[in-house]
């Protein structure tokens, strides 16, 4: 029977602190070779859910990600997803080391109850817990949960919850008199404070960024071109520097970290990878694309609007590579993270390394189907990324002068260096011709 205590407790720095943390995604709405909607509000195609999200299959994905060396598993939350707390508690018994980045909707339960749930989880799973605080960006789905607050009010409620939750998980008493929560004498009994619980958070609006600057350990970003990511990181860092983060962190003055959520289509050659992207695109139902884009347009999520702007609702293959190796096709039908890195293993590793040079500390990756792609990304892309991080060279074009670049070929990779960003798009285009 697997041990509940990991070899290296998630929540502590990795063995090589300069290496980014790599996480994998759990497809709790079903899995398949093709992308589909995430929530029940959106609906899904049969091709996207050929593999039901039962404990048998999801435990296979979890063990594959663990075997492939991923640090934690992100579980989505929403109407179309199984409950993340119950699922991850079950999967902790089917795995030995991998952590769980458990998403929950802020405001649907009291901070005290959430702290009790999180404390029980970290105790019984040996500390393998991180929390992803989700405010919600689809008013229709929020109303289905009984939540009728406007956009900025939801983020104000999230800020109150995160402050109280962090206090409780640190073992202190939380007395909170706010607009949305009033707590008197709230505390945990014998909390497992030896296991810190980092708080992850997402959101692209000014209200969301204000919450992240003060209360988040890790701000999660969706995959956009490097210039857009650099701009967001710079703005968020400035806000965090100006915010009082002492009360928001058990480590006074701890800087805000950044994570990037991306899909990956990585193959031995660029031609194979782009052929798979073309296959996915060819199987998208135009009616499903229209329905998805109409729904996304009704949402009040700034992040979702940024994703939609990358492709403009167009399924024109020539317009979907929005940056070297960055493909926006998945966002035509999938809400939330809608971009994928497409290319050879070396190209994908190099693009990830370039994001790291901009300040990305962690990556939450996924691929279709999630079982096979966990092995592929873990065995092929991750070692190449680690090699790039371990062998800094002069920065590639367009990056800061201090940014690391590609080393000599990683073990198992082609002997030629990956193309520089200026030529990667042309290389990929030639491969598809």
C-alpha atoms as one frame of an Amber mdcrd trajectory, in Angstrom:
protein
   0.000   0.000   0.000   1.494   3.383  -0.906   2.870   5.584   1.807   1.073
   8.850   2.459   4.327  10.673   3.190   6.144  11.954   0.096   9.855  11.712
  -0.375  10.025  15.469  -0.885   7.128  17.335   0.657   5.360  19.620  -1.839
   5.298  23.132  -0.459   9.042  23.119   0.190  11.629  24.274  -2.353  12.675
  21.665  -4.932  16.118  20.081  -4.746  17.431  22.616  -7.261  15.790  25.950
  -6.298  16.613  27.517  -9.648  14.581  24.867 -11.481  10.937  25.691 -12.192
   8.246  23.487 -10.700   6.320  21.436 -13.258   2.719  20.441 -12.541   0.237
  18.358 -14.538  -3.522  18.674 -15.051  -6.215  16.189 -14.003  -9.001  15.893
 -16.627 -11.840  15.519 -14.146 -14.501  16.115 -16.795 -13.337  13.235 -18.973
 -10.450  12.771 -21.375  -9.674  11.966 -24.972  -7.499  12.928 -27.920  -9.444
  16.103 -28.577 -10.054  19.198 -26.434 -13.512  20.052 -25.227 -15.402  22.200
 -22.786 -14.446  22.131 -19.137 -17.809  22.760 -17.481 -21.265  21.304 -17.765
 -22.553  24.754 -18.686 -20.498  24.569 -21.856 -21.040  20.915 -22.687 -18.599
  18.507 -24.285 -18.223  16.383 -27.376 -18.001  12.625 -27.231 -14.490  12.684
 -28.678 -13.301  14.739 -25.701 -14.754  12.338 -23.127 -14.121   8.864 -24.473
 -12.350   8.116 -21.206 -14.712   8.767 -18.303 -13.396  10.602 -15.272 -13.659
   7.672 -12.897 -11.208   6.820 -10.152  -9.657   4.052 -12.227  -8.650   6.324
 -15.077  -7.762   9.388 -13.031  -5.552   7.293 -10.764  -3.716   6.135 -13.900
  -3.143   9.768 -14.887  -1.998  10.601 -11.358   0.477   7.721 -11.222   1.772
   8.529 -14.705   2.405  12.147 -13.697   4.123  10.970 -10.524   6.277   8.503
 -12.447   7.133  11.203 -15.004   8.415  13.495 -12.260   5.700  16.158 -11.999
   5.454  17.984  -8.700   1.676  18.325  -8.294  -1.651  17.760 -10.037  -4.065
  20.622 -10.684  -7.729  19.759 -10.293 -10.261  22.078 -11.951 -13.447  23.160
 -10.213 -16.854  23.796 -11.757 -20.236  22.307 -12.542 -18.793  19.776 -14.951
 -15.993  18.578 -12.658 -16.107  16.039  -9.876 -15.553  17.562  -6.446 -11.810
  18.276  -6.142 -11.581  17.603  -2.407 -13.151  14.158  -2.570 -11.279  13.195
  -5.722  -7.821  14.230  -4.548  -8.324  12.639  -1.135  -8.998   9.380  -2.975
  -6.054   9.807  -5.353  -3.699  10.453  -2.439  -4.220   6.808  -1.535  -3.219
   5.682  -5.042   0.020   7.685  -5.183   3.156   8.059  -3.077   4.759  11.453
  -3.658   2.902  13.704  -6.046   1.176  16.767  -4.610  -2.300  18.099  -5.291
  -3.102  21.644  -6.367  -6.739  21.634  -5.295  -8.998  24.263  -6.824 -11.979
  25.596  -4.896 -14.522  28.361  -5.463 -13.949  31.269  -3.119 -17.039  32.313
  -1.178 -19.083  29.130  -1.408 -17.929  27.950   2.042 -16.670  29.726   5.132
 -12.905  30.234   5.585 -13.075  28.168   8.775 -14.600  25.144   7.034 -12.136
  25.418   4.149  -9.247  25.593   6.607 -10.522  22.466   8.360 -10.737  20.610
   5.057  -7.267  21.729   3.986  -5.747  20.913   7.363  -7.228  17.423   7.351
  -5.945  16.845   3.822  -2.394  17.980   4.523  -2.292  15.909   7.705  -3.539
  12.670   6.179  -1.650  13.084   2.882   1.684  14.019   4.415   1.558  17.658
   3.366   0.883  17.112  -0.318  -1.395  20.108  -0.674  -1.503  23.419  -2.518
  -4.662  25.456  -2.969  -5.882  27.163  -6.133  -8.307  29.922  -5.168 -10.857
  30.397  -7.981 -13.088  33.472  -7.927 -15.108  32.520 -11.026 -15.624  34.366
 -14.302 -18.853  32.955 -15.730 -21.936  34.654 -14.251 -24.188  31.838 -15.483
 -22.177  29.218 -13.639 -21.889  31.431 -10.559 -25.677  31.760 -10.444 -26.002
  27.981 -10.658 -24.068  27.875  -7.377 -26.318  30.557  -5.899 -23.761  33.353
  -6.241 -25.122  36.640  -7.586 -22.284  39.029  -6.745 -20.888  41.312  -9.431
 -17.342  40.861 -10.752 -15.406  43.190  -8.451 -17.478  42.186  -5.422 -16.467
  38.573  -5.994 -12.806  39.555  -5.867 -13.345  41.618  -2.712 -14.874  38.524
  -1.112 -11.946  36.422  -2.306  -9.484  38.807  -0.654 -11.285  38.465   2.691
 -11.342  34.694   2.392  -7.657  34.374   1.511  -6.606  36.541   4.443  -8.644
  34.523   6.943  -7.704  31.172   5.409  -3.996  31.907   5.574  -4.245  32.959
   9.222  -6.071  29.772  10.152  -3.717  27.453   8.245  -0.755  29.101   9.992
  -2.256  28.008  13.333  -3.421  31.430  14.530  -6.858  32.543  15.624  -8.845
  34.408  12.988 -11.161  37.167  14.082 -12.497  38.796  10.941 -15.095  41.519
  10.556 -15.540  42.131   6.860 -18.218  42.781   4.309 -18.549  39.132   3.335
 -17.286  37.157   6.367 -17.582  37.688  10.126 -15.492  35.243  12.137 -15.202
  35.229  15.919 -12.704  32.978  17.685 -12.074  30.818  14.613  -9.088  28.488
  14.883  -7.948  24.957  14.047  -7.413  22.315  16.688  -3.825  21.050  16.597
  -3.162  22.228  13.011  -0.463  20.538  10.931   1.513  23.782  10.565   4.674
  21.847   9.673   3.181  21.603   6.177   2.815  25.073   4.581  -0.046  25.409
   2.092   0.805  27.841  -0.738  -2.122  29.808  -2.169  -2.360  29.968  -5.973
  -4.624  32.500  -7.590  -5.678  33.600 -11.060  -7.306  36.618 -12.636  -6.385
  39.329 -15.130  -8.629  42.245 -14.161  -7.371  45.169 -12.056  -9.460  43.877
  -9.134  -7.898  40.426  -9.471  -4.368  41.780  -9.714  -4.883  43.794  -6.524
  -5.862  40.588  -4.715  -2.864  38.719  -6.121  -0.432  41.477  -5.132  -1.433
  41.265  -1.499  -2.631  37.735  -0.845  -1.259  35.190  -3.356   1.887  33.108
  -3.148   1.698  32.230  -6.859  -0.208  34.152  -9.529  -1.297  31.816 -12.323
  -1.270  33.210 -15.864  -2.719  31.699 -19.026  -0.386  31.256 -21.978   0.023
  34.434 -24.003   2.907  35.643 -26.200   6.073  36.364 -24.175   5.719  40.136
 -24.567   2.257  40.034 -22.946   3.483  37.775 -20.140   6.451  40.078 -19.505
   4.125  43.078 -19.287   1.799  41.347 -16.834   4.644  40.126 -14.618   6.185
  43.595 -14.494   2.863  45.177 -13.536   2.078  42.548 -10.902   5.547  42.785
  -9.391   5.154  46.542  -9.079   1.780  46.098  -7.391   3.164  43.436  -5.059
   6.130  45.638  -4.141   3.730  48.427  -3.242   1.343  46.178  -1.303   1.575
  45.152   2.332   2.377  41.477   1.878   3.537  40.921   5.460   0.034  40.077
   6.637  -0.569  38.014   3.523   2.350  35.633   3.925   3.763  33.470   6.714
   7.160  34.579   5.399   7.318  38.351   5.804   8.109  40.045   2.543   7.915
  36.854   0.460   7.837  37.891  -3.216   4.961  37.059  -5.515   5.776  34.079
  -7.715   4.321  33.329 -11.144   2.968  30.194 -12.771   1.975  29.643 -16.400
  -0.865  27.364 -17.523  -0.250  25.833 -20.955  -1.180  22.854 -23.080   1.632
  21.026 -24.867   1.751  19.259 -28.233   5.321  17.994 -28.317   6.702  15.370
 -30.692  10.055  14.088 -31.919   9.884  16.514 -34.847   8.139  19.831 -35.422
   6.344  18.353 -38.439   4.766  15.624 -36.285   3.682  18.132 -33.657   2.065
  20.500 -36.152   0.372  17.581 -37.880  -1.272  16.743 -34.552  -2.359  20.370
 -34.104  -3.817  20.300 -37.617  -5.644  17.057 -36.790  -7.188  18.619 -33.675
  -8.251  21.675 -35.651  -9.807  19.573 -38.421 -12.005  17.762 -35.896 -13.488
  20.876 -34.291 -17.183  21.203 -35.051 -17.838  24.728 -36.449 -21.124  24.842
 -34.550 -19.322  24.007 -31.315 -16.760  26.729 -32.010 -19.513  29.312 -32.568
 -21.416  28.256 -29.457 -18.275  28.326 -27.340 -17.229  31.752 -28.556 -20.714
  33.164 -27.975 -20.647  31.842 -24.427 -17.177  33.201 -23.752 -18.290  36.632
 -24.959 -21.061  36.656 -22.321 -18.597  36.007 -19.484 -17.198  38.824 -17.360
 -13.740  37.261 -17.103 -10.964  39.556 -18.327  -8.651  36.569 -18.679 -11.156
  34.767 -20.895 -11.482  37.875 -23.055  -7.701  37.949 -23.450  -7.749  34.300
 -24.541 -10.509  34.937 -27.073  -8.670  37.941 -28.494  -5.706  35.734 -29.394
  -7.670  33.900 -32.109 -10.671  36.178 -32.588 -12.942  33.152 -32.989 -11.270
  32.249 -36.277 -10.367  28.656 -37.086  -8.027  29.779 -39.848  -4.917  27.649
 -39.292  -2.649  30.355 -40.689  -3.720  32.790 -37.946  -3.566  30.497 -34.936
   0.190  30.511 -34.380   0.219  33.771 -32.457   3.884  33.604 -31.417   6.654
  31.147 -32.299   5.307  27.706 -31.344   2.351  29.207 -29.427  -0.951  27.972
 -30.893  -4.376  29.329 -29.940  -6.511  26.578 -31.482  -7.561  24.899 -28.238
  -9.203  28.110 -27.043 -11.733  27.863 -29.874 -13.703  25.310 -27.830 -12.119
  25.214 -24.387 -12.676  27.871 -21.764  -9.824  29.055 -19.587  -6.355  28.105
 -20.729  -6.647  27.965 -24.514  -3.101  27.987 -25.885  -0.600  25.218 -26.521
   3.099  25.081 -27.214   3.503  23.099 -30.427   6.797  21.811 -31.753   9.643
  19.391 -31.304  10.665  18.515 -27.765  13.618  20.880 -28.089  11.457  23.745
 -29.355   8.886  23.323 -26.587  11.591  23.193 -23.918  13.177  26.319 -25.338
   9.900  28.232 -25.326   9.290  27.218 -21.704  12.803  28.345 -20.854  12.140
  31.716 -22.445   9.043  32.157 -20.260  11.132  31.212 -17.255  13.632  33.925
 -18.167  10.764  36.416 -18.000  10.009  35.423 -14.404   7.777  32.340 -14.598
   8.600  30.075 -11.659   6.145  27.234 -12.277   4.334  25.618 -15.202   0.984
  23.814 -15.105   0.983  21.684 -18.249  -1.459  19.359 -19.975  -1.931  17.436
 -23.204  -4.485  15.221 -24.914  -4.898  12.488 -23.782  -3.506  13.344 -20.353
  -2.302   9.831 -19.570   0.037   9.353 -22.519   1.080  12.991 -22.663   2.125
  13.004 -18.994   4.790  10.461 -19.901   5.755  12.204 -23.126   6.170  15.658
 -21.578   7.782  14.318 -18.421  10.256  12.113 -20.255  11.082  14.293 -23.257
  10.398  17.969 -22.529  11.188  18.196 -18.812  14.795  16.887 -19.070  15.508
  19.299 -21.914  14.123  22.199 -19.894  16.241  21.225 -16.897  19.313  21.084
 -19.118  18.620  24.579 -20.421  18.232  25.919 -16.892  21.441  24.255 -15.737
  23.534  25.617 -18.603  23.002  29.384 -18.902  24.453  31.106 -21.938  24.023
  34.570 -23.500  20.360  35.471 -23.890  18.524  34.730 -27.152  17.206  37.655
 -29.175  14.404  39.592 -27.541  15.161  38.518 -23.956  16.932  40.375 -21.157
  20.719  40.213 -21.301  20.799  38.164 -18.103  18.407  35.493 -19.358  19.784
  31.947 -19.798  19.750  30.443 -23.245  20.036  27.010 -24.783  23.007  24.810
 -23.878  24.491  22.078 -25.946  21.938  19.454 -26.835  20.380  17.688 -23.860
  20.882  13.924 -23.573  18.605  12.204 -26.001  17.998  15.329 -28.075  19.202
  16.178 -31.588  22.744  17.509 -31.769  21.712  20.708 -33.510  20.560  23.624
 -31.401  16.896  24.666 -31.355  16.070  27.558 -33.673  16.194  31.038 -32.230
  12.853  32.758 -31.612  13.240  34.874 -34.736  13.310  31.816 -36.980  11.145
  29.344 -35.083   7.913  30.408 -36.780   9.452  30.056 -40.227  10.834  26.645
 -39.285   7.424  25.462 -38.108   5.734  26.862 -41.195   8.179  25.065 -43.463
   7.571  21.847 -41.557   3.827  22.105 -42.200   4.200  22.933 -45.899
